[in-house]
PDB file of C-alpha atoms in Angstrom:
ATOM      1  CA  UNK A 890      30.924  32.180 -29.312  1.00  0.00           C
ATOM      2  CA  UNK A 891      31.184  28.471 -28.400  1.00  0.00           C
ATOM      3  CA  UNK A 892      33.878  26.863 -30.152  1.00  0.00           C
ATOM      4  CA  UNK A 893      33.319  22.832 -31.057  1.00  0.00           C
ATOM      5  CA  UNK A 894      36.923  20.611 -31.503  1.00  0.00           C
ATOM      6  CA  UNK A 895      36.683  17.322 -33.027  1.00  0.00           C
ATOM      7  CA  UNK A 896      38.922  14.803 -32.502  1.00  0.00           C
ATOM      8  CA  UNK A 897      40.673  12.565 -34.403  1.00  0.00           C
ATOM      9  CA  UNK A 898      41.177  15.174 -37.520  1.00  0.00           C
ATOM     10  CA  UNK A 899      41.489  11.634 -39.136  1.00  0.00           C
ATOM     11  CA  UNK A 900      40.157   8.420 -38.292  1.00  0.00           C
ATOM     12  CA  UNK A 901      41.766   5.218 -39.854  1.00  0.00           C
ATOM     13  CA  UNK A 902      39.712   2.178 -39.600  1.00  0.00           C
ATOM     14  CA  UNK A 903      39.066  -1.338 -41.286  1.00  0.00           C
ATOM     15  CA  UNK A 904      35.541  -2.138 -42.887  1.00  0.00           C
ATOM     16  CA  UNK A 905      33.541  -3.994 -40.066  1.00  0.00           C
ATOM     17  CA  UNK A 906      35.094  -2.208 -37.309  1.00  0.00           C
ATOM     18  CA  UNK A 907      33.715   0.259 -34.824  1.00  0.00           C
ATOM     19  CA  UNK A 908      34.284   3.882 -35.514  1.00  0.00           C
ATOM     20  CA  UNK A 909      34.198   6.479 -32.387  1.00  0.00           C
ATOM     21  CA  UNK A 910      34.753  10.251 -33.155  1.00  0.00           C
ATOM     22  CA  UNK A 911      34.578  13.208 -30.589  1.00  0.00           C
ATOM     23  CA  UNK A 912      33.307  16.742 -30.120  1.00  0.00           C
ATOM     24  CA  UNK A 913      34.035  18.930 -27.706  1.00  0.00           C
ATOM     25  CA  UNK A 914      32.322  22.116 -26.694  1.00  0.00           C
ATOM     26  CA  UNK A 915      33.884  25.438 -25.168  1.00  0.00           C
ATOM     27  CA  UNK A 916      30.915  25.746 -22.929  1.00  0.00           C
ATOM     28  CA  UNK A 917      27.742  23.468 -21.967  1.00  0.00           C
ATOM     29  CA  UNK A 918      25.080  23.111 -24.884  1.00  0.00           C
ATOM     30  CA  UNK A 919      23.050  20.691 -23.008  1.00  0.00           C
ATOM     31  CA  UNK A 920      21.776  18.050 -25.524  1.00  0.00           C
ATOM     32  CA  UNK A 921      21.402  20.988 -28.645  1.00  0.00           C
ATOM     33  CA  UNK A 922      23.681  19.156 -30.820  1.00  0.00           C
ATOM     34  CA  UNK A 923      23.901  17.439 -34.267  1.00  0.00           C
ATOM     35  CA  UNK A 924      25.823  15.179 -36.863  1.00  0.00           C
ATOM     36  CA  UNK A 925      26.388  15.615 -40.349  1.00  0.00           C
ATOM     37  CA  UNK A 926      27.870  13.259 -42.942  1.00  0.00           C
ATOM     38  CA  UNK A 927      29.385  14.829 -45.770  1.00  0.00           C
ATOM     39  CA  UNK A 928      30.671  12.577 -48.694  1.00  0.00           C
ATOM     40  CA  UNK A 929      32.559  14.014 -51.774  1.00  0.00           C
ATOM     41  CA  UNK A 930      30.873  16.100 -53.925  1.00  0.00           C
ATOM     42  CA  UNK A 931      27.178  16.432 -51.874  1.00  0.00           C
ATOM     43  CA  UNK A 932      25.876  18.234 -49.283  1.00  0.00           C
ATOM     44  CA  UNK A 933      25.634  17.091 -45.829  1.00  0.00           C
ATOM     45  CA  UNK A 934      23.442  14.299 -44.629  1.00  0.00           C
ATOM     46  CA  UNK A 935      21.927  14.936 -40.923  1.00  0.00           C
ATOM     47  CA  UNK A 936      22.365  11.933 -38.506  1.00  0.00           C
ATOM     48  CA  UNK A 937      21.522  12.568 -35.480  1.00  0.00           C
ATOM     49  CA  UNK A 938      19.844  15.504 -33.832  1.00  0.00           C
ATOM     50  CA  UNK A 939      19.214  15.771 -30.397  1.00  0.00           C
ATOM     51  CA  UNK A 940      22.518  14.185 -29.504  1.00  0.00           C
ATOM     52  CA  UNK A 941      21.451  10.929 -29.655  1.00  0.00           C
ATOM     53  CA  UNK A 942      18.442  11.042 -32.019  1.00  0.00           C
ATOM     54  CA  UNK A 943      18.994   9.564 -35.776  1.00  0.00           C
ATOM     55  CA  UNK A 944      17.242  11.600 -37.964  1.00  0.00           C
ATOM     56  CA  UNK A 945      14.982   9.749 -40.453  1.00  0.00           C
ATOM     57  CA  UNK A 946      16.308   7.284 -42.192  1.00  0.00           C
ATOM     58  CA  UNK A 947      19.640   6.729 -40.699  1.00  0.00           C
ATOM     59  CA  UNK A 948      20.791   3.496 -40.068  1.00  0.00           C
ATOM     60  CA  UNK A 949      20.486   1.934 -36.564  1.00  0.00           C
ATOM     61  CA  UNK A 950      24.775   1.390 -36.600  1.00  0.00           C
ATOM     62  CA  UNK A 951      24.780   4.999 -35.603  1.00  0.00           C
ATOM     63  CA  UNK A 952      24.428   6.497 -32.471  1.00  0.00           C
ATOM     64  CA  UNK A 953      25.468   9.725 -30.745  1.00  0.00           C
ATOM     65  CA  UNK A 954      25.513   9.648 -26.875  1.00  0.00           C
ATOM     66  CA  UNK A 955      26.733  12.786 -24.537  1.00  0.00           C
ATOM     67  CA  UNK A 956      25.729  15.910 -23.359  1.00  0.00           C
ATOM     68  CA  UNK A 957      26.814  18.877 -21.798  1.00  0.00           C
ATOM     69  CA  UNK A 958      29.771  19.908 -23.759  1.00  0.00           C
ATOM     70  CA  UNK A 959      31.464  16.068 -24.551  1.00  0.00           C
ATOM     71  CA  UNK A 960      29.838  13.957 -27.111  1.00  0.00           C
ATOM     72  CA  UNK A 961      30.787  11.112 -28.953  1.00  0.00           C
ATOM     73  CA  UNK A 962      29.503   9.357 -32.801  1.00  0.00           C
ATOM     74  CA  UNK A 963      29.222   5.720 -32.782  1.00  0.00           C
ATOM     75  CA  UNK A 964      29.380   3.694 -35.926  1.00  0.00           C
ATOM     76  CA  UNK A 965      29.012   0.287 -34.571  1.00  0.00           C
ATOM     77  CA  UNK A 966      30.041  -1.599 -37.599  1.00  0.00           C
ATOM     78  CA  UNK A 967      31.270   0.407 -40.504  1.00  0.00           C
ATOM     79  CA  UNK A 968      29.914  -0.206 -44.514  1.00  0.00           C
ATOM     80  CA  UNK A 969      31.938   0.905 -47.078  1.00  0.00           C
ATOM     81  CA  UNK A 970      29.190   3.916 -47.710  1.00  0.00           C
ATOM     82  CA  UNK A 971      30.455   5.275 -44.027  1.00  0.00           C
ATOM     83  CA  UNK A 972      33.507   6.489 -44.887  1.00  0.00           C
ATOM     84  CA  UNK A 973      32.974  10.472 -45.464  1.00  0.00           C
ATOM     85  CA  UNK A 974      33.874  13.783 -43.486  1.00  0.00           C
ATOM     86  CA  UNK A 975      31.782  13.728 -40.131  1.00  0.00           C
ATOM     87  CA  UNK A 976      30.578  17.314 -38.735  1.00  0.00           C
ATOM     88  CA  UNK A 977      29.250  17.777 -35.562  1.00  0.00           C
ATOM     89  CA  UNK A 978      27.151  20.776 -35.080  1.00  0.00           C
ATOM     90  CA  UNK A 979      25.914  23.283 -31.437  1.00  0.00           C
ATOM     91  CA  UNK A 980      22.445  24.995 -31.738  1.00  0.00           C
ATOM     92  CA  UNK A 981      21.101  27.568 -29.536  1.00  0.00           C
ATOM     93  CA  UNK A 982      17.546  27.700 -29.628  1.00  0.00           C
ATOM     94  CA  UNK A 983      16.962  31.032 -29.444  1.00  0.00           C
ATOM     95  CA  UNK A 984      18.000  33.254 -31.202  1.00  0.00           C
ATOM     96  CA  UNK A 985      18.701  30.383 -33.136  1.00  0.00           C
ATOM     97  CA  UNK A 986      22.477  30.637 -33.648  1.00  0.00           C
ATOM     98  CA  UNK A 987      24.853  27.335 -34.924  1.00  0.00           C
ATOM     99  CA  UNK A 988      28.222  26.564 -34.903  1.00  0.00           C
ATOM    100  CA  UNK A 989      29.670  23.491 -36.470  1.00  0.00           C
ATOM    101  CA  UNK A 990      33.365  21.261 -35.660  1.00  0.00           C
ATOM    102  CA  UNK A 991      36.220  21.961 -37.996  1.00  0.00           C
ATOM    103  CA  UNK A 992      35.434  18.009 -39.296  1.00  0.00           C
ATOM    104  CA  UNK A 993      36.360  14.457 -38.594  1.00  0.00           C
ATOM    105  CA  UNK A 994      37.467  12.605 -41.728  1.00  0.00           C
ATOM    106  CA  UNK A 995      36.941   8.719 -41.791  1.00  0.00           C
ATOM    107  CA  UNK A 996      39.380   7.006 -44.092  1.00  0.00           C
ATOM    108  CA  UNK A 997      39.641   3.219 -45.260  1.00  0.00           C
ATOM    109  CA  UNK A 998      42.843   1.635 -43.236  1.00  0.00           C
TER     110      UNK A 998
ATOM    111  CA  UNK B1086       9.340  14.827 -51.829  1.00  0.00           C
ATOM    112  CA  UNK B1087      10.347  17.551 -49.719  1.00  0.00           C
ATOM    113  CA  UNK B1088      13.399  19.294 -51.285  1.00  0.00           C
ATOM    114  CA  UNK B1089      15.365  22.831 -51.664  1.00  0.00           C
ATOM    115  CA  UNK B1090      16.671  23.482 -55.037  1.00  0.00           C
ATOM    116  CA  UNK B1091      18.733  26.208 -55.267  1.00  0.00           C
ATOM    117  CA  UNK B1092      20.030  28.349 -58.272  1.00  0.00           C
ATOM    118  CA  UNK B1093      23.557  28.073 -60.528  1.00  0.00           C
ATOM    119  CA  UNK B1094      26.792  28.989 -60.113  1.00  0.00           C
ATOM    120  CA  UNK B1095      27.699  32.776 -60.397  1.00  0.00           C
ATOM    121  CA  UNK B1096      31.378  33.678 -61.200  1.00  0.00           C
ATOM    122  CA  UNK B1097      31.325  37.643 -59.370  1.00  0.00           C
ATOM    123  CA  UNK B1098      34.130  40.049 -59.384  1.00  0.00           C
ATOM    124  CA  UNK B1099      35.735  41.397 -55.998  1.00  0.00           C
ATOM    125  CA  UNK B1100      33.082  44.048 -54.403  1.00  0.00           C
ATOM    126  CA  UNK B1101      30.472  42.893 -56.393  1.00  0.00           C
ATOM    127  CA  UNK B1102      27.319  41.091 -55.205  1.00  0.00           C
ATOM    128  CA  UNK B1103      25.946  37.612 -55.510  1.00  0.00           C
ATOM    129  CA  UNK B1104      21.916  36.396 -54.868  1.00  0.00           C
ATOM    130  CA  UNK B1105      21.109  33.360 -54.011  1.00  0.00           C
ATOM    131  CA  UNK B1106      17.731  31.815 -54.583  1.00  0.00           C
ATOM    132  CA  UNK B1107      16.980  28.253 -52.784  1.00  0.00           C
ATOM    133  CA  UNK B1108      13.621  26.697 -53.527  1.00  0.00           C
ATOM    134  CA  UNK B1109      11.433  24.634 -51.203  1.00  0.00           C
ATOM    135  CA  UNK B1110       8.893  22.247 -52.122  1.00  0.00           C
ATOM    136  CA  UNK B1111       7.153  19.220 -50.590  1.00  0.00           C
ATOM    137  CA  UNK B1112       5.942  20.756 -47.368  1.00  0.00           C
ATOM    138  CA  UNK B1113       5.069  24.003 -45.902  1.00  0.00           C
ATOM    139  CA  UNK B1114       7.596  26.660 -46.485  1.00  0.00           C
ATOM    140  CA  UNK B1115       6.021  28.901 -43.277  1.00  0.00           C
ATOM    141  CA  UNK B1116       6.242  26.124 -40.619  1.00  0.00           C
ATOM    142  CA  UNK B1117      10.212  26.116 -40.680  1.00  0.00           C
ATOM    143  CA  UNK B1118      13.473  28.227 -40.664  1.00  0.00           C
ATOM    144  CA  UNK B1119      15.803  28.608 -43.661  1.00  0.00           C
ATOM    145  CA  UNK B1120      19.444  28.096 -42.297  1.00  0.00           C
ATOM    146  CA  UNK B1121      22.537  29.814 -45.137  1.00  0.00           C
ATOM    147  CA  UNK B1122      26.135  27.410 -44.434  1.00  0.00           C
ATOM    148  CA  UNK B1123      28.929  27.920 -46.612  1.00  0.00           C
ATOM    149  CA  UNK B1124      32.086  25.636 -47.503  1.00  0.00           C
ATOM    150  CA  UNK B1125      34.802  26.484 -49.289  1.00  0.00           C
ATOM    151  CA  UNK B1126      37.013  24.610 -51.283  1.00  0.00           C
ATOM    152  CA  UNK B1127      38.628  22.030 -49.067  1.00  0.00           C
ATOM    153  CA  UNK B1128      37.044  23.283 -46.007  1.00  0.00           C
ATOM    154  CA  UNK B1129      34.704  22.980 -43.406  1.00  0.00           C
ATOM    155  CA  UNK B1130      31.400  24.121 -43.151  1.00  0.00           C
ATOM    156  CA  UNK B1131      30.087  27.620 -41.764  1.00  0.00           C
ATOM    157  CA  UNK B1132      26.977  28.956 -40.692  1.00  0.00           C
ATOM    158  CA  UNK B1133      25.673  32.003 -42.076  1.00  0.00           C
ATOM    159  CA  UNK B1134      22.615  32.581 -40.569  1.00  0.00           C
ATOM    160  CA  UNK B1135      19.038  31.664 -40.114  1.00  0.00           C
ATOM    161  CA  UNK B1136      15.585  33.206 -41.837  1.00  0.00           C
ATOM    162  CA  UNK B1137      12.259  32.478 -40.494  1.00  0.00           C
ATOM    163  CA  UNK B1138       9.795  31.450 -43.022  1.00  0.00           C
ATOM    164  CA  UNK B1139       6.614  32.219 -40.899  1.00  0.00           C
ATOM    165  CA  UNK B1140       7.638  36.106 -40.139  1.00  0.00           C
ATOM    166  CA  UNK B1141      10.965  36.881 -42.007  1.00  0.00           C
ATOM    167  CA  UNK B1142      12.993  37.385 -37.995  1.00  0.00           C
ATOM    168  CA  UNK B1143      16.743  36.997 -39.094  1.00  0.00           C
ATOM    169  CA  UNK B1144      19.877  36.448 -36.994  1.00  0.00           C
ATOM    170  CA  UNK B1145      23.041  36.466 -39.290  1.00  0.00           C
ATOM    171  CA  UNK B1146      26.848  35.244 -37.911  1.00  0.00           C
ATOM    172  CA  UNK B1147      28.412  37.890 -36.081  1.00  0.00           C
ATOM    173  CA  UNK B1148      31.615  37.866 -39.263  1.00  0.00           C
ATOM    174  CA  UNK B1149      28.623  38.148 -41.883  1.00  0.00           C
ATOM    175  CA  UNK B1150      26.590  41.114 -40.394  1.00  0.00           C
ATOM    176  CA  UNK B1151      26.362  44.106 -42.536  1.00  0.00           C
ATOM    177  CA  UNK B1152      27.323  42.298 -45.629  1.00  0.00           C
ATOM    178  CA  UNK B1153      24.412  39.443 -45.706  1.00  0.00           C
ATOM    179  CA  UNK B1154      20.586  39.597 -46.231  1.00  0.00           C
ATOM    180  CA  UNK B1155      18.536  36.586 -45.888  1.00  0.00           C
ATOM    181  CA  UNK B1156      15.305  37.228 -47.073  1.00  0.00           C
ATOM    182  CA  UNK B1157      11.911  34.719 -48.330  1.00  0.00           C
ATOM    183  CA  UNK B1158       8.992  35.000 -50.758  1.00  0.00           C
ATOM    184  CA  UNK B1159       6.230  33.053 -49.362  1.00  0.00           C
ATOM    185  CA  UNK B1160       4.280  33.106 -52.505  1.00  0.00           C
ATOM    186  CA  UNK B1161       6.654  31.121 -54.338  1.00  0.00           C
ATOM    187  CA  UNK B1162       8.397  29.308 -51.316  1.00  0.00           C
ATOM    188  CA  UNK B1163      11.455  30.259 -52.326  1.00  0.00           C
ATOM    189  CA  UNK B1164      14.364  31.706 -49.643  1.00  0.00           C
ATOM    190  CA  UNK B1165      17.036  34.154 -50.892  1.00  0.00           C
ATOM    191  CA  UNK B1166      20.758  35.036 -49.590  1.00  0.00           C
ATOM    192  CA  UNK B1167      22.117  38.499 -50.597  1.00  0.00           C
ATOM    193  CA  UNK B1168      25.791  38.905 -49.750  1.00  0.00           C
ATOM    194  CA  UNK B1169      27.858  42.566 -51.028  1.00  0.00           C
ATOM    195  CA  UNK B1170      30.980  43.402 -51.024  1.00  0.00           C
ATOM    196  CA  UNK B1171      32.436  40.160 -52.212  1.00  0.00           C
ATOM    197  CA  UNK B1172      35.743  39.732 -51.406  1.00  0.00           C
ATOM    198  CA  UNK B1173      37.915  36.491 -52.693  1.00  0.00           C
ATOM    199  CA  UNK B1174      37.979  34.467 -49.780  1.00  0.00           C
ATOM    200  CA  UNK B1175      34.024  34.156 -50.069  1.00  0.00           C
ATOM    201  CA  UNK B1176      34.727  31.975 -53.076  1.00  0.00           C
ATOM    202  CA  UNK B1177      32.732  28.801 -51.599  1.00  0.00           C
ATOM    203  CA  UNK B1178      29.496  26.484 -52.215  1.00  0.00           C
ATOM    204  CA  UNK B1179      26.770  27.909 -50.470  1.00  0.00           C
ATOM    205  CA  UNK B1180      23.890  25.860 -48.714  1.00  0.00           C
ATOM    206  CA  UNK B1181      20.086  26.198 -47.665  1.00  0.00           C
ATOM    207  CA  UNK B1182      19.118  23.931 -45.140  1.00  0.00           C
ATOM    208  CA  UNK B1183      15.510  23.921 -43.805  1.00  0.00           C
ATOM    209  CA  UNK B1184      15.770  23.789 -39.872  1.00  0.00           C
ATOM    210  CA  UNK B1185      13.883  20.542 -38.166  1.00  0.00           C
ATOM    211  CA  UNK B1186      13.503  20.795 -35.579  1.00  0.00           C
ATOM    212  CA  UNK B1187      16.923  22.779 -34.161  1.00  0.00           C
ATOM    213  CA  UNK B1188      19.152  20.477 -37.015  1.00  0.00           C
ATOM    214  CA  UNK B1189      19.505  21.088 -40.935  1.00  0.00           C
ATOM    215  CA  UNK B1190      17.329  17.899 -42.078  1.00  0.00           C
ATOM    216  CA  UNK B1191      17.065  18.862 -45.776  1.00  0.00           C
ATOM    217  CA  UNK B1192      19.756  20.138 -47.558  1.00  0.00           C
ATOM    218  CA  UNK B1193      20.018  22.202 -51.609  1.00  0.00           C
ATOM    219  CA  UNK B1194      22.273  20.801 -53.515  1.00  0.00           C
ATOM    220  CA  UNK B1195      24.662  23.885 -52.994  1.00  0.00           C
ATOM    221  CA  UNK B1196      25.826  26.762 -55.559  1.00  0.00           C
ATOM    222  CA  UNK B1197      28.832  27.915 -56.169  1.00  0.00           C
ATOM    223  CA  UNK B1198      29.924  31.402 -55.618  1.00  0.00           C
ATOM    224  CA  UNK B1199      33.517  31.807 -57.657  1.00  0.00           C
ATOM    225  CA  UNK B1200      34.820  35.768 -56.531  1.00  0.00           C
ATOM    226  CA  UNK B1201      38.147  36.343 -58.781  1.00  0.00           C
ATOM    227  CA  UNK B1202      38.906  39.095 -60.710  1.00  0.00           C
TER     228      UNK B1202
END
């Protein structure tokens, strides 16, 4: 089973600054990596898939990079609405199998 | 608009079963898969399994094999997730999500399932 490890567990950043979140896979997942944002009381929202492709309607300040085992989600200039928990997820095409990281809480500094 | 609407909250006793529904609208139901994800209170996301709405093929998380069954009703564009032999640690919010192309692009609003004696 592939294990996804996110770091840090909590990240404190000031509005307007840049945030960098990391996700590591225990073995290569190629570019089969997605990022989600979740706010309290809400369902998760897809931000990035294919490691670097923004989902429909996602602002350009969100960007994803990486392949293999190391991935990064960057938020270039934090807005108040960006403070939330972020999850990475790897997916295996067949059979369909998915694993989430434990999440990074992005909080206001 | 494209949406998934789930059934309401449930309270069950240990050992019982629960069946959660997820009704799709705004897209061709059989063109996409559906995955189920749960989230225990204050915890992260846990993938439970996947079902093809096209042919009913399934793949379940190993941890839940034997206790979970996912089905679809194409006549009503509805997916179902049944979990049996409920335990207290099954208490969670259960989400359905559309799978496209491999990630989960549309989510239901979540269904709280509480297991308590």
